[in-house]
Amino acid sequence: MIKNQWYAVLDSKEVKKDKLTGVTRLSEKLVFWRDAKGEVHCIFDKCCHRGASLSVGKLVDDHVECPFHGFRYDSKGKVNYIPANGKQAKVPEQFKVNAYIVREAYGFIWLWYSDENADIPEIPFFEDLKEGFSYGGFSETWNVHYTRAIENQLDVVHLPFVHKTTIGRGDSKLVNGPVVKWDDNLMTFYVKNEMDKGQTPLKPNEILDYEKLFSLQFQMPNTWQNIISDKVRILAAFVPIDEENTHIYLRFYQSFMKAPGLKQLINASSKIMNRVILHQDRSVVLTQLPIKTELDMGEKLIQGDLPILEYRKKRAELKQ
Ligand code: FES
Ligand SMILES: [Fe+2]
């Protein structure tokens, strides 16, 4: 995992009022909840007393009560009430668990994954999706490291094979470029796949009018968008559960239909096709070995794999 990053970790809707939500994210057992004001909090999901899972306890006055012996935790992860010791007893300082910095934005819960809590940057999100779009979506878990799930969405070579019946129709097997541009931790890659008529694929620097091409973006560390048009996007968040599992949130964003009811209908029905496409990917990605990728791992990459290579380099750089 790359430190000092905001990770999208949950859909906003998954954290409800008056309820604890226990999930594993970034290899940590976590419990999330909303306080009376609706603000989201997150602490480690293992009681410091004798290890019970706090997420199967309950919320009492904005505090998490452990189901085993009733220790109560505040949003800083501090125990401030031990029933067996009586209401008057002072709780020693060391009775606490980790508390995490979390925020809600753009329909996701984001977690600041770091040892440092100073100078926290803004949550990175695709500028053009911040306003004017509505969305519908679904999520599912894949048994792969998140790097494999991400790289699949940076892979422009697989389209006519994996998606022959859907988005890869047309036999465009020859891959020019692709062109990759970075703006800080945001990668934009431009795709120019075409039918093989005996031509030599263009090198990335030979594609001069790349800005007119179809493009996609990946925002480190875990969000991606497919820019289908000004008004239609597919967004994905690849949420690390642990070293072997990833939860994928896939959303259809559109800004052409604003009428309530109709817009929900369009956004919801997009799920059907998107699920078909995602499962075409899943059928192959789950077979890839090893399930986690690194910059130096002995894979024989080709020119068309440039976005994947660029992602691996950026990841290695940010991990240092
Ligand atoms: S294990 Fe949580 S209060 Fe005892
Ligand atoms: Fe795909």
Coordinates of N, CA, C and O in Angstrom, one line a residue, residues 237-304:
A237 N -13.6 2.6 -8.4 CA -12.7 2.7 -7.3 C -12.2 1.3 -6.9 O -13.1 0.4 -6.8
F238 N -10.9 1.1 -6.9 CA -10.4 -0.2 -6.6 C -9.9 -0.2 -5.1 O -8.8 0.3 -4.9
V239 N -10.7 -0.8 -4.3 CA -10.4 -0.6 -2.8 C -9.7 -1.8 -2.3 O -10.2 -2.9 -2.3
P240 N -8.4 -1.6 -1.8 CA -7.7 -2.7 -1.3 C -8.4 -3.3 0.0 O -8.6 -2.5 0.9
I241 N -8.7 -4.5 0.0 CA -9.2 -5.1 1.2 C -8.0 -5.6 2.0 O -7.8 -5.3 3.2
D242 N -7.2 -6.5 1.3 CA -5.9 -6.9 1.9 C -5.0 -7.3 0.8 O -5.3 -6.9 -0.4
E243 N -4.0 -8.1 1.0 CA -3.0 -8.4 0.0 C -3.6 -9.3 -1.1 O -3.0 -9.5 -2.1
E244 N -4.8 -9.9 -0.9 CA -5.3 -10.9 -1.8 C -6.7 -10.5 -2.3 O -7.3 -11.3 -3.1
N245 N -7.3 -9.5 -1.9 CA -8.7 -9.2 -2.2 C -8.9 -7.7 -2.4 O -8.3 -6.8 -1.7
T246 N -9.8 -7.4 -3.4 CA -10.1 -6.0 -3.8 C -11.6 -5.8 -3.9 O -12.2 -6.7 -4.5
H247 N -12.1 -4.7 -3.4 CA -13.5 -4.5 -3.6 C -13.6 -3.4 -4.7 O -13.0 -2.3 -4.5
I248 N -14.3 -3.7 -5.7 CA -14.5 -2.7 -6.8 C -15.8 -2.1 -6.8 O -16.8 -2.7 -6.7
Y249 N -15.8 -0.7 -6.8 CA -17.0 0.1 -6.9 C -17.1 0.6 -8.4 O -16.1 1.3 -8.8
L250 N -18.1 0.2 -9.1 CA -18.2 0.6 -10.5 C -19.5 1.5 -10.6 O -20.5 1.2 -10.2
R251 N -19.3 2.7 -11.2 CA -20.4 3.6 -11.3 C -20.5 4.2 -12.7 O -19.5 4.4 -13.4
F252 N -21.7 4.4 -13.1 CA -22.0 5.0 -14.4 C -22.4 6.5 -14.1 O -23.3 6.7 -13.3
Y253 N -21.7 7.4 -14.6 CA -22.0 8.9 -14.4 C -22.6 9.5 -15.7 O -22.0 9.2 -16.8
Q254 N -23.6 10.3 -15.6 CA -24.1 11.0 -16.8 C -24.6 12.3 -16.4 O -25.1 12.5 -15.3
S255 N -24.6 13.2 -17.4 CA -25.1 14.6 -17.1 C -26.1 15.0 -18.1 O -26.5 16.1 -18.2
F256 N -26.5 14.1 -19.0 CA -27.5 14.4 -20.1 C -28.9 14.4 -19.6 O -29.8 15.1 -20.1
M257 N -29.2 13.5 -18.6 CA -30.6 13.4 -18.1 C -30.7 13.9 -16.7 O -30.0 13.4 -15.8
K258 N -31.5 15.0 -16.5 CA -31.5 15.6 -15.2 C -32.9 15.3 -14.5 O -33.0 15.5 -13.3
A259 N -33.9 14.9 -15.3 CA -35.2 14.7 -14.7 C -35.2 13.6 -13.7 O -34.7 12.5 -14.0
P260 N -35.7 13.9 -12.5 CA -35.7 12.9 -11.4 C -36.5 11.7 -11.9 O -37.5 11.9 -12.7
G261 N -36.3 10.5 -11.4 CA -37.0 9.4 -11.9 C -36.4 8.8 -13.1 O -35.8 7.7 -13.1
L262 N -36.4 9.6 -14.2 CA -35.8 9.1 -15.5 C -34.3 9.0 -15.3 O -33.7 8.0 -15.8
K263 N -33.7 9.9 -14.6 CA -32.2 9.8 -14.4 C -31.8 8.6 -13.6 O -30.9 7.9 -13.9
Q264 N -32.6 8.4 -12.5 CA -32.4 7.2 -11.7 C -32.5 5.9 -12.5 O -31.8 5.0 -12.4
L265 N -33.5 5.9 -13.4 CA -33.8 4.7 -14.2 C -32.6 4.5 -15.2 O -32.1 3.3 -15.3
I266 N -32.1 5.5 -15.8 CA -31.0 5.4 -16.7 C -29.7 4.9 -15.9 O -29.0 4.0 -16.3
N267 N -29.5 5.6 -14.8 CA -28.3 5.2 -14.0 C -28.3 3.8 -13.5 O -27.3 3.1 -13.5
A268 N -29.5 3.4 -13.1 CA -29.7 2.0 -12.6 C -29.5 1.0 -13.7 O -28.9 -0.1 -13.5
S269 N -30.1 1.3 -14.9 CA -30.1 0.2 -15.9 C -28.7 0.1 -16.5 O -28.4 -1.0 -17.1
S270 N -27.9 1.1 -16.4 CA -26.5 1.0 -16.9 C -25.7 -0.2 -16.2 O -24.8 -0.7 -16.7
K271 N -26.2 -0.6 -15.0 CA -25.5 -1.6 -14.3 C -25.5 -2.9 -15.1 O -24.5 -3.6 -15.0
I272 N -26.5 -3.2 -15.8 CA -26.6 -4.5 -16.5 C -25.4 -4.7 -17.4 O -24.7 -5.7 -17.3
M273 N -25.2 -3.7 -18.3 CA -24.2 -3.8 -19.3 C -22.8 -3.7 -18.6 O -21.9 -4.5 -18.9
N274 N -22.7 -2.8 -17.6 CA -21.4 -2.7 -17.0 C -20.9 -3.9 -16.2 O -19.8 -4.2 -16.1
R275 N -21.9 -4.6 -15.7 CA -21.6 -5.9 -15.0 C -21.1 -6.9 -16.0 O -20.2 -7.7 -15.7
V276 N -21.8 -7.0 -17.1 CA -21.4 -7.9 -18.2 C -19.9 -7.7 -18.6 O -19.1 -8.6 -18.6
I277 N -19.6 -6.4 -18.8 CA -18.2 -6.0 -19.2 C -17.2 -6.4 -18.1 O -16.1 -6.9 -18.3
L278 N -17.6 -6.0 -16.9 CA -16.6 -6.2 -15.8 C -16.4 -7.7 -15.6 O -15.3 -8.1 -15.2
H279 N -17.4 -8.5 -15.8 CA -17.2 -9.9 -15.6 C -16.4 -10.6 -16.7 O -15.8 -11.6 -16.5
Q280 N -16.5 -9.9 -17.9 CA -15.5 -10.4 -18.9 C -14.1 -10.2 -18.5 O -13.3 -11.1 -18.6
D281 N -13.8 -9.1 -17.9 CA -12.5 -8.8 -17.3 C -12.2 -9.8 -16.2 O -11.1 -10.4 -16.2
R282 N -13.1 -10.0 -15.3 CA -12.9 -10.8 -14.1 C -12.5 -12.2 -14.5 O -11.6 -12.8 -13.9
S283 N -13.1 -12.7 -15.6 CA -12.9 -14.1 -15.9 C -11.4 -14.4 -16.3 O -10.9 -15.4 -16.1
V284 N -10.7 -13.3 -16.7 CA -9.3 -13.5 -17.1 C -8.4 -13.0 -15.9 O -7.4 -13.7 -15.6
V285 N -8.7 -11.8 -15.3 CA -7.8 -11.3 -14.3 C -7.7 -12.2 -13.1 O -6.6 -12.3 -12.5
L286 N -8.7 -12.9 -12.8 CA -8.6 -13.8 -11.6 C -7.7 -15.0 -11.9 O -7.3 -15.7 -11.0
T287 N -7.3 -15.2 -13.2 CA -6.3 -16.3 -13.5 C -4.9 -15.8 -13.5 O -4.0 -16.6 -13.6
Q288 N -4.7 -14.5 -13.4 CA -3.3 -14.0 -13.6 C -2.4 -14.3 -12.4 O -2.9 -14.2 -11.2
L289 N -1.2 -14.7 -12.7 CA -0.2 -15.0 -11.6 C 1.0 -14.2 -11.8 O 1.5 -14.0 -13.0
P290 N 1.7 -13.7 -10.8 CA 1.1 -13.7 -9.4 C 0.0 -12.7 -9.3 O -0.2 -11.9 -10.1
I291 N -0.7 -12.7 -8.1 CA -1.9 -11.9 -8.0 C -1.6 -10.4 -7.7 O -2.5 -9.6 -7.7
K292 N -0.3 -10.2 -7.4 CA 0.1 -8.8 -7.1 C 1.2 -8.4 -8.1 O 2.0 -9.3 -8.5
T293 N 1.3 -7.2 -8.5 CA 2.3 -6.8 -9.4 C 3.3 -5.9 -8.8 O 3.1 -5.2 -7.8
E294 N 4.5 -5.8 -9.4 CA 5.6 -5.0 -8.9 C 6.3 -4.4 -10.2 O 6.0 -4.8 -11.3
L295 N 7.1 -3.4 -10.0 CA 7.8 -2.8 -11.1 C 8.7 -3.8 -11.8 O 8.7 -4.0 -13.0
D296 N 9.5 -4.5 -11.0 CA 10.4 -5.5 -11.6 C 9.9 -6.9 -11.2 O 10.0 -7.4 -10.1
M297 N 9.2 -7.5 -12.2 CA 8.6 -8.8 -11.9 C 8.8 -9.8 -13.0 O 8.2 -10.9 -13.0
G298 N 9.6 -9.4 -14.0 CA 9.9 -10.4 -15.1 C 8.8 -10.6 -16.1 O 8.9 -11.5 -17.0
E299 N 7.7 -9.8 -16.1 CA 6.7 -9.9 -17.2 C 7.3 -9.3 -18.5 O 8.0 -8.3 -18.4
K300 N 7.0 -9.9 -19.6 CA 7.5 -9.4 -20.9 C 6.5 -8.4 -21.5 O 5.5 -8.8 -22.2
L301 N 6.6 -7.2 -21.1 CA 5.6 -6.2 -21.6 C 5.9 -5.7 -23.0 O 7.1 -5.8 -23.5
I302 N 4.9 -5.2 -23.6 CA 5.0 -4.7 -25.0 C 4.7 -3.2 -25.0 O 4.2 -2.6 -24.0
Q303 N 4.9 -2.6 -26.2 CA 4.7 -1.1 -26.3 C 3.3 -0.7 -25.8 O 3.1 0.3 -25.1
G304 N 2.3 -1.5 -26.2 CA 0.9 -1.2 -25.9 C 0.6 -1.2 -24.4 O -0.4 -0.7 -23.9

